[in-house]
Structure formats: C-alpha cells, structure tokens
Amino acid sequence: MSENPTQAADDIHVYYNGACPVCRTEIEHYRRIADRHDLDGLGWTDITTRANTLAPWGIDDDTVVRRLHVVDGAGRLFAGVDGFILIWARLPRYRWLAKTASVGWIKPVAHVLYERILAPALYRWNKSKGRVPPVATPQ
C-alpha cells in the first residue's frame, strides 16, 4: 500500500506535522543531513498540506498530526519511535541512535516517553497556539 508505486524496497517516506515548529525543525535537520550526504530513498511530506494522506492505512488526519509516521518501501506504516528508528538508521551520525533505541529495554521506554509524554505534550501545545490547522483539502 505504498503511496509511491516506484518506491524501492529500502526507501522510506516520512510524514510529519509541519505546523509544529519543533517537528518541522527536527525534520529540516534530518533533510539537510540527507541532502548533504546525497542520500536517496528518503521522501518527506508535511501532512498539514494534504488531507487524508494516510487514509489508505486507516489513519485519520487528527491522528496523523499527533505523531511522526513513516512508510517503508513495502508499504508498511511505522509511527513514533519506530518511525524515528527508520529515519536514524539511514542518516550518518544517527545510526548509533537507531541501534541504541532498538535495544531491549530502551525501545519500550523510548516508546512510552514519546507516546505518553512528548507527542501528547507537543500536540496540546500546538493546539493551544492554533498550530493544529485543519488539513488541506485533498489534491
């Protein structure tokens, strides 16, 4: 169910909340690293510019803006920490973080911190500042 039928098996596509200054800054940082190292196979979509972006995976727009999502070349959807691990594994200077975050007890702790504390706090903060806009109309 990959959005891009020409996507290679090891490609990933990142869906992030571009209205969130923290999220946008982090993704822009990763994009600069990928560009600097001429890394292929990384796609980026600000989900606030397109409605129903992840509808094929059963994800509604409100859920999409709450956390990072990544789709791999096989069309599998990864959210939160699992998505970050896929990104980090592709980037020089971040591969160690992907390996560390994947280790036994660390991954569940990172998952709880992201899903229960960080992502909800960012969502509430962005919502209070009016930065959880209605998603654009379908294209």
mmCIF file of N, CA and C in Angstrom:
data_model
loop_
_atom_site.group_PDB
_atom_site.id
_atom_site.type_symbol
_atom_site.label_atom_id
_atom_site.label_comp_id
_atom_site.label_asym_id
_atom_site.label_seq_id
_atom_site.Cartn_x
_atom_site.Cartn_y
_atom_site.Cartn_z
ATOM 1 N N MET A 1 0.813 -1.198 0.000
ATOM 2 C CA MET A 1 0.000 0.000 0.000
ATOM 3 C C MET A 1 0.852 1.255 0.000
ATOM 4 N N SER A 2 2.013 1.210 -0.556
ATOM 5 C CA SER A 2 2.881 2.374 -0.593
ATOM 6 C C SER A 2 2.251 3.460 -1.450
ATOM 7 N N GLU A 3 2.383 4.719 -0.990
ATOM 8 C CA GLU A 3 1.814 5.841 -1.728
ATOM 9 C C GLU A 3 2.521 6.027 -3.069
ATOM 10 N N ASN A 4 3.801 5.702 -3.141
ATOM 11 C CA ASN A 4 4.584 5.870 -4.360
ATOM 12 C C ASN A 4 4.898 4.492 -4.935
ATOM 13 N N PRO A 5 4.264 4.097 -6.028
ATOM 14 C CA PRO A 5 4.472 2.754 -6.564
ATOM 15 C C PRO A 5 5.884 2.519 -7.079
ATOM 16 N N THR A 6 6.665 3.579 -7.313
ATOM 17 C CA THR A 6 8.036 3.403 -7.778
ATOM 18 C C THR A 6 9.034 3.378 -6.623
ATOM 19 N N GLN A 7 8.557 3.432 -5.423
ATOM 20 C CA GLN A 7 9.410 3.438 -4.249
ATOM 21 C C GLN A 7 10.131 2.092 -4.136
ATOM 22 N N ALA A 8 11.451 2.135 -3.950
ATOM 23 C CA ALA A 8 12.236 0.911 -3.797
ATOM 24 C C ALA A 8 12.001 0.301 -2.423
ATOM 25 N N ALA A 9 12.343 -0.971 -2.298
ATOM 26 C CA ALA A 9 12.089 -1.707 -1.057
ATOM 27 C C ALA A 9 12.758 -1.072 0.153
ATOM 28 N N ASP A 10 13.916 -0.430 -0.021
ATOM 29 C CA ASP A 10 14.596 0.154 1.130
ATOM 30 C C ASP A 10 14.332 1.650 1.291
ATOM 31 N N ASP A 11 13.452 2.216 0.459
ATOM 32 C CA ASP A 11 13.075 3.624 0.583
ATOM 33 C C ASP A 11 12.138 3.811 1.772
ATOM 34 N N ILE A 12 12.141 5.010 2.298
ATOM 35 C CA ILE A 12 11.168 5.368 3.329
ATOM 36 C C ILE A 12 10.587 6.733 2.983
ATOM 37 N N HIS A 13 9.352 6.947 3.416
ATOM 38 C CA HIS A 13 8.699 8.238 3.232
ATOM 39 C C HIS A 13 8.207 8.706 4.594
ATOM 40 N N VAL A 14 8.605 9.917 4.971
ATOM 41 C CA VAL A 14 8.329 10.473 6.284
ATOM 42 C C VAL A 14 7.158 11.446 6.187
ATOM 43 N N TYR A 15 6.200 11.308 7.087
ATOM 44 C CA TYR A 15 5.037 12.187 7.178
ATOM 45 C C TYR A 15 5.103 12.883 8.537
ATOM 46 N N TYR A 16 5.186 14.208 8.518
ATOM 47 C CA TYR A 16 5.390 14.955 9.750
ATOM 48 C C TYR A 16 4.462 16.169 9.793
ATOM 49 N N ASN A 17 4.292 16.707 10.998
ATOM 50 C CA ASN A 17 3.439 17.869 11.214
ATOM 51 C C ASN A 17 4.262 19.140 11.009
ATOM 52 N N GLY A 18 4.187 19.713 9.825
ATOM 53 C CA GLY A 18 4.943 20.911 9.505
ATOM 54 C C GLY A 18 4.448 22.161 10.214
ATOM 55 N N ALA A 19 3.265 22.117 10.812
ATOM 56 C CA ALA A 19 2.762 23.261 11.570
ATOM 57 C C ALA A 19 3.402 23.337 12.947
ATOM 58 N N CYS A 20 3.999 22.255 13.390
ATOM 59 C CA CYS A 20 4.670 22.195 14.692
ATOM 60 C C CYS A 20 6.108 22.669 14.514
ATOM 61 N N PRO A 21 6.505 23.770 15.165
ATOM 62 C CA PRO A 21 7.865 24.267 14.973
ATOM 63 C C PRO A 21 8.935 23.284 15.432
ATOM 64 N N VAL A 22 8.669 22.525 16.479
ATOM 65 C CA VAL A 22 9.633 21.535 16.952
ATOM 66 C C VAL A 22 9.773 20.414 15.919
ATOM 67 N N CYS A 23 8.648 19.901 15.459
ATOM 68 C CA CYS A 23 8.649 18.808 14.470
ATOM 69 C C CYS A 23 9.309 19.260 13.172
ATOM 70 N N ARG A 24 8.920 20.428 12.706
ATOM 71 C CA ARG A 24 9.452 20.955 11.448
ATOM 72 C C ARG A 24 10.964 21.152 11.531
ATOM 73 N N THR A 25 11.446 21.722 12.640
ATOM 74 C CA THR A 25 12.881 21.957 12.813
ATOM 75 C C THR A 25 13.650 20.650 12.812
ATOM 76 N N GLU A 26 13.126 19.645 13.498
ATOM 77 C CA GLU A 26 13.812 18.357 13.539
ATOM 78 C C GLU A 26 13.857 17.711 12.154
ATOM 79 N N ILE A 27 12.752 17.718 11.447
ATOM 80 C CA ILE A 27 12.721 17.120 10.110
ATOM 81 C C ILE A 27 13.616 17.900 9.152
ATOM 82 N N GLU A 28 13.618 19.226 9.241
ATOM 83 C CA GLU A 28 14.512 20.019 8.386
ATOM 84 C C GLU A 28 15.971 19.666 8.656
ATOM 85 N N HIS A 29 16.298 19.404 9.905
ATOM 86 C CA HIS A 29 17.655 18.973 10.267
ATOM 87 C C HIS A 29 17.994 17.649 9.576
ATOM 88 N N TYR A 30 17.089 16.689 9.658
ATOM 89 C CA TYR A 30 17.324 15.391 9.003
ATOM 90 C C TYR A 30 17.431 15.551 7.490
ATOM 91 N N ARG A 31 16.594 16.389 6.917
ATOM 92 C CA ARG A 31 16.629 16.624 5.464
ATOM 93 C C ARG A 31 17.961 17.225 5.027
ATOM 94 N N ARG A 32 18.474 18.161 5.816
ATOM 95 C CA ARG A 32 19.775 18.766 5.477
ATOM 96 C C ARG A 32 20.879 17.720 5.502
ATOM 97 N N ILE A 33 20.848 16.843 6.484
ATOM 98 C CA ILE A 33 21.852 15.778 6.553
ATOM 99 C C ILE A 33 21.729 14.872 5.330
ATOM 100 N N ALA A 34 20.506 14.481 4.997
ATOM 101 C CA ALA A 34 20.291 13.609 3.830
ATOM 102 C C ALA A 34 20.773 14.293 2.555
ATOM 103 N N ASP A 35 20.482 15.579 2.415
ATOM 104 C CA ASP A 35 20.922 16.324 1.228
ATOM 105 C C ASP A 35 22.445 16.444 1.183
ATOM 106 N N ARG A 36 23.041 16.753 2.320
ATOM 107 C CA ARG A 36 24.494 16.927 2.390
ATOM 108 C C ARG A 36 25.224 15.645 1.994
ATOM 109 N N HIS A 37 24.628 14.508 2.313
ATOM 110 C CA HIS A 37 25.263 13.217 2.020
ATOM 111 C C HIS A 37 24.686 12.565 0.768
ATOM 112 N N ASP A 38 23.882 13.313 0.013
ATOM 113 C CA ASP A 38 23.282 12.806 -1.230
ATOM 114 C C ASP A 38 22.579 11.463 -1.027
ATOM 115 N N LEU A 39 21.817 11.361 0.049
ATOM 116 C CA LEU A 39 21.106 10.114 0.345
ATOM 117 C C LEU A 39 19.827 10.050 -0.475
ATOM 118 N N ASP A 40 19.666 8.972 -1.202
ATOM 119 C CA ASP A 40 18.444 8.727 -1.960
ATOM 120 C C ASP A 40 17.496 7.890 -1.116
ATOM 121 N N GLY A 41 16.255 7.823 -1.546
ATOM 122 C CA GLY A 41 15.301 6.938 -0.904
ATOM 123 C C GLY A 41 14.624 7.491 0.330
ATOM 124 N N LEU A 42 14.740 8.797 0.541
ATOM 125 C CA LEU A 42 14.057 9.438 1.661
ATOM 126 C C LEU A 42 13.083 10.464 1.093
ATOM 127 N N GLY A 43 11.801 10.302 1.414
ATOM 128 C CA GLY A 43 10.789 11.251 0.987
ATOM 129 C C GLY A 43 10.216 11.953 2.199
ATOM 130 N N TRP A 44 9.733 13.154 2.012
ATOM 131 C CA TRP A 44 9.250 13.979 3.122
ATOM 132 C C TRP A 44 7.934 14.626 2.740
ATOM 133 N N THR A 45 6.925 14.516 3.593
ATOM 134 C CA THR A 45 5.647 15.172 3.349
ATOM 135 C C THR A 45 5.160 15.847 4.621
ATOM 136 N N ASP A 46 4.912 17.148 4.506
ATOM 137 C CA ASP A 46 4.264 17.900 5.577
ATOM 138 C C ASP A 46 2.779 17.564 5.475
ATOM 139 N N ILE A 47 2.272 16.822 6.431
ATOM 140 C CA ILE A 47 0.904 16.303 6.345
ATOM 141 C C ILE A 47 -0.149 17.401 6.495
ATOM 142 N N THR A 48 0.260 18.592 6.932
ATOM 143 C CA THR A 48 -0.729 19.658 7.057
ATOM 144 C C THR A 48 -1.072 20.271 5.707
ATOM 145 N N THR A 49 -0.364 19.872 4.656
ATOM 146 C CA THR A 49 -0.627 20.403 3.323
ATOM 147 C C THR A 49 -1.495 19.481 2.481
ATOM 148 N N ARG A 50 -1.819 18.311 3.002
ATOM 149 C CA ARG A 50 -2.609 17.346 2.225
ATOM 150 C C ARG A 50 -3.564 16.591 3.142
ATOM 151 N N ALA A 51 -4.809 16.558 2.790
ATOM 152 C CA ALA A 51 -5.813 15.834 3.574
ATOM 153 C C ALA A 51 -5.753 14.345 3.240
ATOM 154 N N ASN A 52 -6.118 13.554 4.198
ATOM 155 C CA ASN A 52 -6.255 12.103 4.034
ATOM 156 C C ASN A 52 -4.988 11.424 3.529
ATOM 157 N N THR A 53 -3.843 11.951 3.884
ATOM 158 C CA THR A 53 -2.565 11.429 3.417
ATOM 159 C C THR A 53 -2.377 9.959 3.768
ATOM 160 N N LEU A 54 -2.730 9.583 4.976
ATOM 161 C CA LEU A 54 -2.515 8.198 5.406
ATOM 162 C C LEU A 54 -3.821 7.416 5.519
ATOM 163 N N ALA A 55 -4.856 7.894 4.860
ATOM 164 C CA ALA A 55 -6.142 7.187 4.858
ATOM 165 C C ALA A 55 -6.016 5.751 4.352
ATOM 166 N N PRO A 56 -5.145 5.461 3.365
ATOM 167 C CA PRO A 56 -5.019 4.070 2.928
ATOM 168 C C PRO A 56 -4.561 3.122 4.043
ATOM 169 N N TRP A 57 -3.962 3.669 5.096
ATOM 170 C CA TRP A 57 -3.520 2.854 6.236
ATOM 171 C C TRP A 57 -4.510 2.955 7.401
ATOM 172 N N GLY A 58 -5.650 3.598 7.173
ATOM 173 C CA GLY A 58 -6.656 3.718 8.216
ATOM 174 C C GLY A 58 -6.347 4.779 9.257
ATOM 175 N N ILE A 59 -5.515 5.755 8.897
ATOM 176 C CA ILE A 59 -5.124 6.812 9.830
ATOM 177 C C ILE A 59 -5.828 8.108 9.434
ATOM 178 N N ASP A 60 -6.619 8.660 10.365
ATOM 179 C CA ASP A 60 -7.324 9.915 10.063
ATOM 180 C C ASP A 60 -6.390 11.108 10.281
ATOM 181 N N ASP A 61 -6.807 12.266 9.779
ATOM 182 C CA ASP A 61 -5.955 13.451 9.809
ATOM 183 C C ASP A 61 -5.579 13.894 11.223
ATOM 184 N N ASP A 62 -6.488 13.799 12.180
ATOM 185 C CA ASP A 62 -6.162 14.208 13.537
ATOM 186 C C ASP A 62 -5.077 13.299 14.125
ATOM 187 N N THR A 63 -5.149 12.019 13.856
ATOM 188 C CA THR A 63 -4.137 11.083 14.338
ATOM 189 C C THR A 63 -2.796 11.359 13.672
ATOM 190 N N VAL A 64 -2.822 11.716 12.395
ATOM 191 C CA VAL A 64 -1.593 11.986 11.659
ATOM 192 C C VAL A 64 -0.821 13.137 12.293
ATOM 193 N N VAL A 65 -1.495 14.215 12.706
ATOM 194 C CA VAL A 65 -0.778 15.368 13.252
ATOM 195 C C VAL A 65 -0.281 15.145 14.681
ATOM 196 N N ARG A 66 -0.647 14.060 15.279
ATOM 197 C CA ARG A 66 -0.250 13.792 16.665
ATOM 198 C C ARG A 66 1.123 13.155 16.814
ATOM 199 N N ARG A 67 1.652 12.539 15.736
ATOM 200 C CA ARG A 67 2.950 11.866 15.842
ATOM 201 C C ARG A 67 3.555 11.666 14.466
ATOM 202 N N LEU A 68 4.827 11.408 14.452
ATOM 203 C CA LEU A 68 5.549 11.131 13.220
ATOM 204 C C LEU A 68 5.118 9.786 12.658
ATOM 205 N N HIS A 69 4.997 9.719 11.329
ATOM 206 C CA HIS A 69 4.684 8.463 10.645
ATOM 207 C C HIS A 69 5.682 8.257 9.511
ATOM 208 N N VAL A 70 6.044 7.009 9.273
ATOM 209 C CA VAL A 70 6.962 6.657 8.193
ATOM 210 C C VAL A 70 6.408 5.431 7.491
ATOM 211 N N VAL A 71 6.451 5.451 6.166
ATOM 212 C CA VAL A 71 6.040 4.294 5.360
ATOM 213 C C VAL A 71 7.278 3.794 4.639
ATOM 214 N N ASP A 72 7.522 2.489 4.741
ATOM 215 C CA ASP A 72 8.680 1.929 4.051
ATOM 216 C C ASP A 72 8.312 1.494 2.637
ATOM 217 N N GLY A 73 9.288 1.022 1.896
ATOM 218 C CA GLY A 73 9.100 0.642 0.503
ATOM 219 C C GLY A 73 8.129 -0.495 0.292
ATOM 220 N N ALA A 74 7.884 -1.262 1.342
ATOM 221 C CA ALA A 74 6.916 -2.365 1.261
ATOM 222 C C ALA A 74 5.508 -1.896 1.619
ATOM 223 N N GLY A 75 5.377 -0.599 1.927
ATOM 224 C CA GLY A 75 4.064 -0.059 2.262
ATOM 225 C C GLY A 75 3.670 -0.250 3.707
ATOM 226 N N ARG A 76 4.628 -0.611 4.556
ATOM 227 C CA ARG A 76 4.342 -0.782 5.987
ATOM 228 C C ARG A 76 4.442 0.558 6.696
ATOM 229 N N LEU A 77 3.501 0.809 7.580
ATOM 230 C CA LEU A 77 3.429 2.057 8.324
ATOM 231 C C LEU A 77 4.078 1.892 9.688
ATOM 232 N N PHE A 78 4.930 2.850 10.038
ATOM 233 C CA PHE A 78 5.584 2.888 11.346
ATOM 234 C C PHE A 78 5.294 4.248 11.956
ATOM 235 N N ALA A 79 5.002 4.274 13.242
ATOM 236 C CA ALA A 79 4.686 5.537 13.905
ATOM 237 C C ALA A 79 5.594 5.738 15.105
ATOM 238 N N GLY A 80 5.761 7.004 15.466
ATOM 239 C CA GLY A 80 6.514 7.341 16.661
ATOM 240 C C GLY A 80 7.950 6.873 16.624
ATOM 241 N N VAL A 81 8.384 6.251 17.713
ATOM 242 C CA VAL A 81 9.767 5.803 17.864
ATOM 243 C C VAL A 81 10.176 4.861 16.730
ATOM 244 N N ASP A 82 9.298 3.978 16.321
ATOM 245 C CA ASP A 82 9.634 3.065 15.223
ATOM 246 C C ASP A 82 9.924 3.834 13.936
ATOM 247 N N GLY A 83 9.206 4.920 13.707
ATOM 248 C CA GLY A 83 9.469 5.768 12.550
ATOM 249 C C GLY A 83 10.802 6.483 12.667
ATOM 250 N N PHE A 84 11.074 7.022 13.851
ATOM 251 C CA PHE A 84 12.361 7.686 14.060
ATOM 252 C C PHE A 84 13.520 6.718 13.845
ATOM 253 N N ILE A 85 13.378 5.496 14.318
ATOM 254 C CA ILE A 85 14.437 4.500 14.145
ATOM 255 C C ILE A 85 14.724 4.278 12.659
ATOM 256 N N LEU A 86 13.680 4.221 11.846
ATOM 257 C CA LEU A 86 13.895 4.060 10.400
ATOM 258 C C LEU A 86 14.649 5.246 9.808
ATOM 259 N N ILE A 87 14.311 6.451 10.242
ATOM 260 C CA ILE A 87 14.998 7.648 9.754
ATOM 261 C C ILE A 87 16.458 7.625 10.208
ATOM 262 N N TRP A 88 16.663 7.458 11.511
ATOM 263 C CA TRP A 88 18.014 7.487 12.061
ATOM 264 C C TRP A 88 18.923 6.432 11.435
ATOM 265 N N ALA A 89 18.366 5.278 11.124
ATOM 266 C CA ALA A 89 19.167 4.203 10.527
ATOM 267 C C ALA A 89 19.724 4.594 9.158
ATOM 268 N N ARG A 90 19.102 5.551 8.515
ATOM 269 C CA ARG A 90 19.536 5.993 7.183
ATOM 270 C C ARG A 90 20.553 7.130 7.229
ATOM 271 N N LEU A 91 20.667 7.811 8.359
ATOM 272 C CA LEU A 91 21.466 9.032 8.433
ATOM 273 C C LEU A 91 22.815 8.823 9.119
ATOM 274 N N PRO A 92 23.880 9.304 8.465
ATOM 275 C CA PRO A 92 25.177 9.274 9.148
ATOM 276 C C PRO A 92 25.081 10.049 10.465
ATOM 277 N N ARG A 93 25.815 9.652 11.441
ATOM 278 C CA ARG A 93 25.841 10.246 12.785
ATOM 279 C C ARG A 93 24.585 9.937 13.598
ATOM 280 N N TYR A 94 23.601 9.263 13.024
ATOM 281 C CA TYR A 94 22.393 8.888 13.760
ATOM 282 C C TYR A 94 22.198 7.376 13.801
ATOM 283 N N ARG A 95 22.983 6.647 13.061
ATOM 284 C CA ARG A 95 22.817 5.187 13.024
ATOM 285 C C ARG A 95 22.998 4.572 14.405
ATOM 286 N N TRP A 96 23.918 5.123 15.177
ATOM 287 C CA TRP A 96 24.127 4.628 16.535
ATOM 288 C C TRP A 96 22.859 4.812 17.374
ATOM 289 N N LEU A 97 22.148 5.918 17.139
ATOM 290 C CA LEU A 97 20.920 6.179 17.883
ATOM 291 C C LEU A 97 19.830 5.182 17.496
ATOM 292 N N ALA A 98 19.759 4.841 16.207
ATOM 293 C CA ALA A 98 18.793 3.829 15.754
ATOM 294 C C ALA A 98 19.072 2.499 16.435
ATOM 295 N N LYS A 99 20.354 2.125 16.503
ATOM 296 C CA LYS A 99 20.726 0.854 17.152
ATOM 297 C C LYS A 99 20.424 0.894 18.642
ATOM 298 N N THR A 100 20.763 2.010 19.275
ATOM 299 C CA THR A 100 20.532 2.145 20.717
ATOM 300 C C THR A 100 19.040 2.121 21.039
ATOM 301 N N ALA A 101 18.259 2.866 20.263
ATOM 302 C CA ALA A 101 16.815 2.942 20.520
ATOM 303 C C ALA A 101 16.111 1.623 20.240
ATOM 304 N N SER A 102 16.758 0.724 19.517
ATOM 305 C CA SER A 102 16.166 -0.576 19.192
ATOM 306 C C SER A 102 16.482 -1.652 20.221
ATOM 307 N N VAL A 103 17.350 -1.351 21.160
ATOM 308 C CA VAL A 103 17.803 -2.335 22.147
ATOM 309 C C VAL A 103 16.703 -2.648 23.151
ATOM 310 N N GLY A 104 16.622 -3.938 23.510
ATOM 311 C CA GLY A 104 15.714 -4.487 24.513
ATOM 312 C C GLY A 104 14.887 -3.511 25.323
ATOM 313 N N TRP A 105 15.356 -3.114 26.486
ATOM 314 C CA TRP A 105 14.571 -2.290 27.408
ATOM 315 C C TRP A 105 14.486 -0.833 26.980
ATOM 316 N N ILE A 106 15.406 -0.369 26.149
ATOM 317 C CA ILE A 106 15.411 1.040 25.757
ATOM 318 C C ILE A 106 14.215 1.373 24.859
ATOM 319 N N LYS A 107 13.911 0.484 23.917
ATOM 320 C CA LYS A 107 12.827 0.772 22.977
ATOM 321 C C LYS A 107 11.478 0.965 23.677
ATOM 322 N N PRO A 108 11.087 0.077 24.594
ATOM 323 C CA PRO A 108 9.801 0.318 25.265
ATOM 324 C C PRO A 108 9.787 1.590 26.112
ATOM 325 N N VAL A 109 10.916 1.927 26.711
ATOM 326 C CA VAL A 109 10.995 3.164 27.496
ATOM 327 C C VAL A 109 10.866 4.370 26.568
ATOM 328 N N ALA A 110 11.592 4.345 25.450
ATOM 329 C CA ALA A 110 11.505 5.437 24.472
ATOM 330 C C ALA A 110 10.085 5.560 23.931
ATOM 331 N N HIS A 111 9.454 4.417 23.688
ATOM 332 C CA HIS A 111 8.079 4.415 23.178
ATOM 333 C C HIS A 111 7.135 5.093 24.174
ATOM 334 N N VAL A 112 7.245 4.735 25.440
ATOM 335 C CA VAL A 112 6.383 5.327 26.467
ATOM 336 C C VAL A 112 6.646 6.830 26.577
ATOM 337 N N LEU A 113 7.915 7.222 26.585
ATOM 338 C CA LEU A 113 8.245 8.648 26.683
ATOM 339 C C LEU A 113 7.669 9.441 25.511
ATOM 340 N N TYR A 114 7.779 8.891 24.304
ATOM 341 C CA TYR A 114 7.276 9.593 23.125
ATOM 342 C C TYR A 114 5.751 9.588 23.076
ATOM 343 N N GLU A 115 5.158 8.402 23.217
ATOM 344 C CA GLU A 115 3.703 8.254 23.046
ATOM 345 C C GLU A 115 2.884 8.818 24.194
ATOM 346 N N ARG A 116 3.405 8.758 25.397
ATOM 347 C CA ARG A 116 2.624 9.186 26.558
ATOM 348 C C ARG A 116 2.970 10.570 27.066
ATOM 349 N N ILE A 117 4.184 11.047 26.716
ATOM 350 C CA ILE A 117 4.600 12.344 27.250
ATOM 351 C C ILE A 117 4.888 13.345 26.121
ATOM 352 N N LEU A 118 5.892 13.076 25.304
ATOM 353 C CA LEU A 118 6.358 14.058 24.323
ATOM 354 C C LEU A 118 5.324 14.371 23.245
ATOM 355 N N ALA A 119 4.842 13.364 22.534
ATOM 356 C CA ALA A 119 3.892 13.616 21.437
ATOM 357 C C ALA A 119 2.602 14.277 21.947
ATOM 358 N N PRO A 120 2.001 13.794 23.038
ATOM 359 C CA PRO A 120 0.792 14.473 23.524
ATOM 360 C C PRO A 120 1.053 15.910 23.987
ATOM 361 N N ALA A 121 2.217 16.141 24.618
ATOM 362 C CA ALA A 121 2.545 17.498 25.072
ATOM 363 C C ALA A 121 2.715 18.435 23.873
ATOM 364 N N LEU A 122 3.407 17.972 22.838
ATOM 365 C CA LEU A 122 3.569 18.787 21.634
ATOM 366 C C LEU A 122 2.220 19.064 20.976
ATOM 367 N N TYR A 123 1.376 18.045 20.907
ATOM 368 C CA TYR A 123 0.055 18.221 20.303
ATOM 369 C C TYR A 123 -0.754 19.265 21.076
ATOM 370 N N ARG A 124 -0.792 19.139 22.416
ATOM 371 C CA ARG A 124 -1.544 20.098 23.239
ATOM 372 C C ARG A 124 -0.978 21.511 23.084
ATOM 373 N N TRP A 125 0.349 21.647 23.097
ATOM 374 C CA TRP A 125 0.997 22.940 22.953
ATOM 375 C C TRP A 125 0.660 23.560 21.596
ATOM 376 N N ASN A 126 0.791 22.762 20.536
ATOM 377 C CA ASN A 126 0.474 23.259 19.194
ATOM 378 C C ASN A 126 -0.996 23.632 19.072
ATOM 379 N N LYS A 127 -1.861 22.833 19.672
ATOM 380 C CA LYS A 127 -3.298 23.124 19.619
ATOM 381 C C LYS A 127 -3.600 24.430 20.359
ATOM 382 N N SER A 128 -2.972 24.642 21.507
ATOM 383 C CA SER A 128 -3.207 25.870 22.281
ATOM 384 C C SER A 128 -2.711 27.112 21.538
ATOM 385 N N LYS A 129 -1.753 26.939 20.662
ATOM 386 C CA LYS A 129 -1.194 28.043 19.875
ATOM 387 C C LYS A 129 -1.851 28.160 18.502
ATOM 388 N N GLY A 130 -2.863 27.326 18.245
ATOM 389 C CA GLY A 130 -3.544 27.353 16.955
ATOM 390 C C GLY A 130 -2.730 26.780 15.820
ATOM 391 N N ARG A 131 -1.784 25.893 16.151
ATOM 392 C CA ARG A 131 -0.925 25.302 15.130
ATOM 393 C C ARG A 131 -1.312 23.874 14.782
ATOM 394 N N VAL A 132 -2.547 23.523 15.071
ATOM 395 C CA VAL A 132 -3.079 22.236 14.603
ATOM 396 C C VAL A 132 -4.175 22.606 13.634
ATOM 397 N N PRO A 133 -3.751 23.024 12.443
ATOM 398 C CA PRO A 133 -4.730 23.519 11.483
ATOM 399 C C PRO A 133 -5.543 22.393 10.882
ATOM 400 N N PRO A 134 -6.687 22.745 10.352
ATOM 401 C CA PRO A 134 -7.392 21.737 9.578
ATOM 402 C C PRO A 134 -6.503 21.374 8.393
ATOM 403 N N VAL A 135 -6.458 20.124 8.087
ATOM 404 C CA VAL A 135 -5.617 19.668 6.997
ATOM 405 C C VAL A 135 -6.197 20.153 5.681
ATOM 406 N N ALA A 136 -5.334 20.464 4.734
ATOM 407 C CA ALA A 136 -5.773 20.987 3.432
ATOM 408 C C ALA A 136 -6.698 20.010 2.729
ATOM 409 N N THR A 137 -7.418 20.516 1.785
ATOM 410 C CA THR A 137 -8.328 19.657 1.017
ATOM 411 C C THR A 137 -7.540 18.673 0.167
ATOM 412 N N PRO A 138 -8.121 17.523 -0.138
ATOM 413 C CA PRO A 138 -7.419 16.523 -0.946
ATOM 414 C C PRO A 138 -6.994 17.093 -2.284
ATOM 415 N N GLN A 139 -5.845 16.586 -2.755
ATOM 416 C CA GLN A 139 -5.341 17.037 -4.061
ATOM 417 C C GLN A 139 -5.539 15.993 -5.121
#
